[in-house]
Amino acid sequence: MIGFLDEKGVVYSRYSDKFDTEAVRLTTDRRRRSRASVKIKKGFFLILCITVCYIVYFFSFIRKIPELTESEYFKYASPSSIVTLPMEYEDDQLYKPVKMNSTLGFERVFILNLDMRTDRRDLMSLMGLISDIDFEYISAFNKNNTDEVRMPNVALHPQFEQDSLTQGQFACYRSNLNIMRRIVEERIESALIIQDDAEWDLDFKLALERLQGPFSSLLQGLDKDRQRIRAPKQHDPWHTSEWDIFWLGASDEKAWPKRKNSNDPRPYVIYNDDLVTLEEDEEPGGRKVWPNYGLQRARQAGEPLQRLVQQSRFPVGMAAYAVTLSGAAQILAHASYAIRQPYDLTVCALSRVNNPLGYPKNSCLLMDPVPPKDESVLRSYSVWPPLVTQFRSPTGERDSDLTSGGVKAAARPLTSDGMLEGGKAGRKFGYGLEIRKGVKEQILSRVRGWRGAQRVSVR
């Protein structure tokens, strides 16, 4: 017993009972906490065991699941991801576009240029600067030096005898084939080829970004075997393994006829693009495309502006076109000896589908075996209206080196508003059909010092 003394030395036994009670309480609390701690540890261990068992079971179950083919997997895709052609693509409906780099999503960009046309090269360099496009110039054959080109031996290959190609057409033919050969030699996966007289919009990159989603949808809709969903990727926004040639600057294209079989729909996708011009500025060769699809181009401001991308039907004109390594190799193999018609018609023959023999009657592209009726040699696609067109003078003439040596538009007096007489309204310095606001047109309007209807001194 613990005792305490008061001032009189008296011993008291206070707090003795209290201390004994407190000791018992503390002992009881320790035992209770100990039992709770044991329960917590047991619970934690039990949870850990259950988690480990679940993980082991999950991975063992995954191994037993048979792998689905892409077509089987596609059956479980959401309805919004299924493409049925033809279709009207809504903005960002399925795919998020990839921002265009300085080569527009291709490995290389080539400009085909005659060495003597320094004026065109100057303009193209400025266009590349304004549009932030890196390209490489390829020297084209001069039509006056075609004797340097080795022709096929007609005695050995009588079916390759020439028709009436002009020297300019032949020079153009061989110039493009030289690019195909370089693509093959250097194993270039994809390349965009642009003629030096081409024109494109100030928002060319934006137009290409808007094309990515519809083009991806078209590829998905045509993929009957695998039906996989293709999304543009940063390193390959154009799915270069899925096509051979892509006509971005055709001057003419045809619509697909109505199919009797509903399981064989017309292969095109329509999408909105406010960079498109009105119907009056459309290339003459393609004005039947939209009516044949039961569609109508915008004729006045306020109407919806649209483009379409389709499996090529009959593309002609090559102000700009993209090829893959596969496409370049096939063009080089088939067209090297097929020098009977202009280059664009030869490649068109390789791109066409549903021909009795796979090619036009006047083509010398002979193959064994002949491609099936519903297939083409090249996997070919076209965008219409085109994104790139040929630049024209204010009077509408084309500055072509194939026929006139580059001087075709006759000198004409200026009208009171500073425009060439007979020129297209509002286009004082030249223009490109289908191009809303051309880069080349904008450059010329500034360097020549025009400001409205007045000419000012250039400093």
mmCIF file of N, CA and C in Angstrom, residues 123 126-127 429 437-450:
data_model
loop_
_atom_site.group_PDB
_atom_site.id
_atom_site.type_symbol
_atom_site.label_atom_id
_atom_site.label_comp_id
_atom_site.label_asym_id
_atom_site.label_seq_id
_atom_site.Cartn_x
_atom_site.Cartn_y
_atom_site.Cartn_z
ATOM 1 N N LEU A 123 8.279 31.132 -107.441
ATOM 2 C CA LEU A 123 6.957 31.173 -106.824
ATOM 3 C C LEU A 123 6.721 29.977 -105.905
ATOM 4 N N LEU A 126 8.335 30.467 -102.560
ATOM 5 C CA LEU A 126 7.547 31.352 -101.708
ATOM 6 C C LEU A 126 6.305 30.642 -101.177
ATOM 7 N N MET A 127 5.679 29.835 -102.016
ATOM 8 C CA MET A 127 4.495 29.086 -101.584
ATOM 9 C C MET A 127 4.844 28.100 -100.474
ATOM 10 N N PHE A 429 -4.842 38.440 -111.077
ATOM 11 C CA PHE A 429 -3.463 37.986 -111.212
ATOM 12 C C PHE A 429 -3.362 36.505 -111.536
ATOM 13 N N LYS A 437 -8.853 30.645 -101.908
ATOM 14 C CA LYS A 437 -7.880 31.728 -101.757
ATOM 15 C C LYS A 437 -6.499 31.142 -102.003
ATOM 16 N N GLY A 438 -6.053 31.215 -103.265
ATOM 17 C CA GLY A 438 -4.816 30.572 -103.664
ATOM 18 C C GLY A 438 -3.574 31.262 -103.131
ATOM 19 N N VAL A 439 -2.573 30.473 -102.787
ATOM 20 C CA VAL A 439 -1.315 31.026 -102.291
ATOM 21 C C VAL A 439 -0.610 31.809 -103.387
ATOM 22 N N LYS A 440 -0.528 31.232 -104.568
ATOM 23 C CA LYS A 440 0.163 31.893 -105.674
ATOM 24 C C LYS A 440 -0.546 33.194 -106.046
ATOM 25 N N GLU A 441 -1.858 33.161 -106.043
ATOM 26 C CA GLU A 441 -2.634 34.367 -106.343
ATOM 27 C C GLU A 441 -2.361 35.461 -105.322
ATOM 28 N N GLN A 442 -2.273 35.087 -104.049
ATOM 29 C CA GLN A 442 -2.007 36.070 -103.000
ATOM 30 C C GLN A 442 -0.605 36.661 -103.127
ATOM 31 N N ILE A 443 0.360 35.827 -103.489
ATOM 32 C CA ILE A 443 1.731 36.316 -103.664
ATOM 33 C C ILE A 443 1.783 37.336 -104.793
ATOM 34 N N LEU A 444 1.208 36.984 -105.937
ATOM 35 C CA LEU A 444 1.252 37.875 -107.094
ATOM 36 C C LEU A 444 0.517 39.179 -106.821
ATOM 37 N N SER A 445 -0.560 39.128 -106.060
ATOM 38 C CA SER A 445 -1.315 40.351 -105.783
ATOM 39 C C SER A 445 -0.520 41.320 -104.920
ATOM 40 N N ARG A 446 0.477 40.810 -104.184
ATOM 41 C CA ARG A 446 1.281 41.669 -103.323
ATOM 42 C C ARG A 446 2.555 42.142 -104.015
ATOM 43 N N VAL A 447 3.242 41.252 -104.669
ATOM 44 C CA VAL A 447 4.515 41.653 -105.250
ATOM 45 C C VAL A 447 4.326 42.573 -106.442
ATOM 46 N N ARG A 448 3.168 42.535 -107.078
ATOM 47 C CA ARG A 448 2.941 43.411 -108.219
ATOM 48 C C ARG A 448 2.392 44.772 -107.809
ATOM 49 N N GLY A 449 2.163 44.939 -106.513
ATOM 50 C CA GLY A 449 1.851 46.265 -106.019
ATOM 51 C C GLY A 449 0.427 46.720 -106.214
ATOM 52 N N TRP A 450 -0.505 45.816 -106.422
ATOM 53 C CA TRP A 450 -1.889 46.226 -106.607
ATOM 54 C C TRP A 450 -2.567 46.394 -105.252
#
